[in-house]
Tab-separated table of C-alpha atoms in Angstrom:
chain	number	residue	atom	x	y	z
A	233	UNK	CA	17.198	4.564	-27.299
A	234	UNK	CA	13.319	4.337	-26.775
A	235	UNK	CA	13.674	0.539	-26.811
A	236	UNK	CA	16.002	0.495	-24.566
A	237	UNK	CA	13.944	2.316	-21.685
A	238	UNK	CA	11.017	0.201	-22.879
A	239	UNK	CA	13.266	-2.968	-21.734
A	240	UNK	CA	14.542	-1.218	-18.238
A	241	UNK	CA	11.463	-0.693	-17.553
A	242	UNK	CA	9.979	-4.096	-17.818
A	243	UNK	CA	12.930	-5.644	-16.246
A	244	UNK	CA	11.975	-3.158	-13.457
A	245	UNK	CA	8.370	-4.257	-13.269
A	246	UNK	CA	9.661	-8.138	-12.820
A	247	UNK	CA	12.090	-7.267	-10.266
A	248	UNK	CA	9.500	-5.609	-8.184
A	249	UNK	CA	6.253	-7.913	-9.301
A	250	UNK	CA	9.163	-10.883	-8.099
A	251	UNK	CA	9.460	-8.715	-4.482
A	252	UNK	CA	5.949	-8.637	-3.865
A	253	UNK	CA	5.296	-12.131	-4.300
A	254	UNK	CA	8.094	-13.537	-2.385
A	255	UNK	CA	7.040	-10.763	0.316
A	256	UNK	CA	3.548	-12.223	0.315
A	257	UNK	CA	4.719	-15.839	0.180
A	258	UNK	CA	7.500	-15.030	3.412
A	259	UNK	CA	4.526	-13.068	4.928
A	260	UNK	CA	0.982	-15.578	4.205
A	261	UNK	CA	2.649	-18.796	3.560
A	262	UNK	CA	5.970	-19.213	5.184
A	263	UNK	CA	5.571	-23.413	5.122
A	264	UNK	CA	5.595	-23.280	1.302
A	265	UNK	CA	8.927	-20.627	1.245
A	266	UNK	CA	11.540	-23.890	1.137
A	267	UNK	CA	9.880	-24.388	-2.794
A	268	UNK	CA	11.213	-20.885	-4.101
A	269	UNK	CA	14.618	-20.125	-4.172
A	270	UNK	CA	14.122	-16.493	-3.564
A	271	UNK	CA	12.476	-16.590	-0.337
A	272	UNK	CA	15.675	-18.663	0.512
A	273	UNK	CA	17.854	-16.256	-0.197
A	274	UNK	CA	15.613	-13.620	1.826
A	275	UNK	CA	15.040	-15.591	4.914
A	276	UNK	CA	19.038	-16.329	5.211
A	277	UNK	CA	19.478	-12.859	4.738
A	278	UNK	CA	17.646	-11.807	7.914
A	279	UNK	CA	18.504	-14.443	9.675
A	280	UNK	CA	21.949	-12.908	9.150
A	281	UNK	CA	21.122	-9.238	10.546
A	282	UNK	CA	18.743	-10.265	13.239
């Protein structure tokens, strides 16, 4: 069972290290956002709400 938090807890710590940096990329260096897939996926998402 101890393993098993062990590897929730690192999966959580990619999921949010993999926020941050397309957060900073979107934010500092929107002309280089088309190269990762993720900031894709964010920047069609608000362009659907807004």
């Amino acid at each position: 069972m101890k393993y098993i938090n062990r590897i929730a807890a690192s999966a959580m710590l990619v999921v949010v290290a993999f926020g941050l940096a397309t957060f900073a990329q979107i934010k500092f260096f929107p002309q280089t956002a088309d190269d990762n897939p993720v900031t894709r996926i964010v920047l069609n998402i608000e362009s659907w709400t807004s």
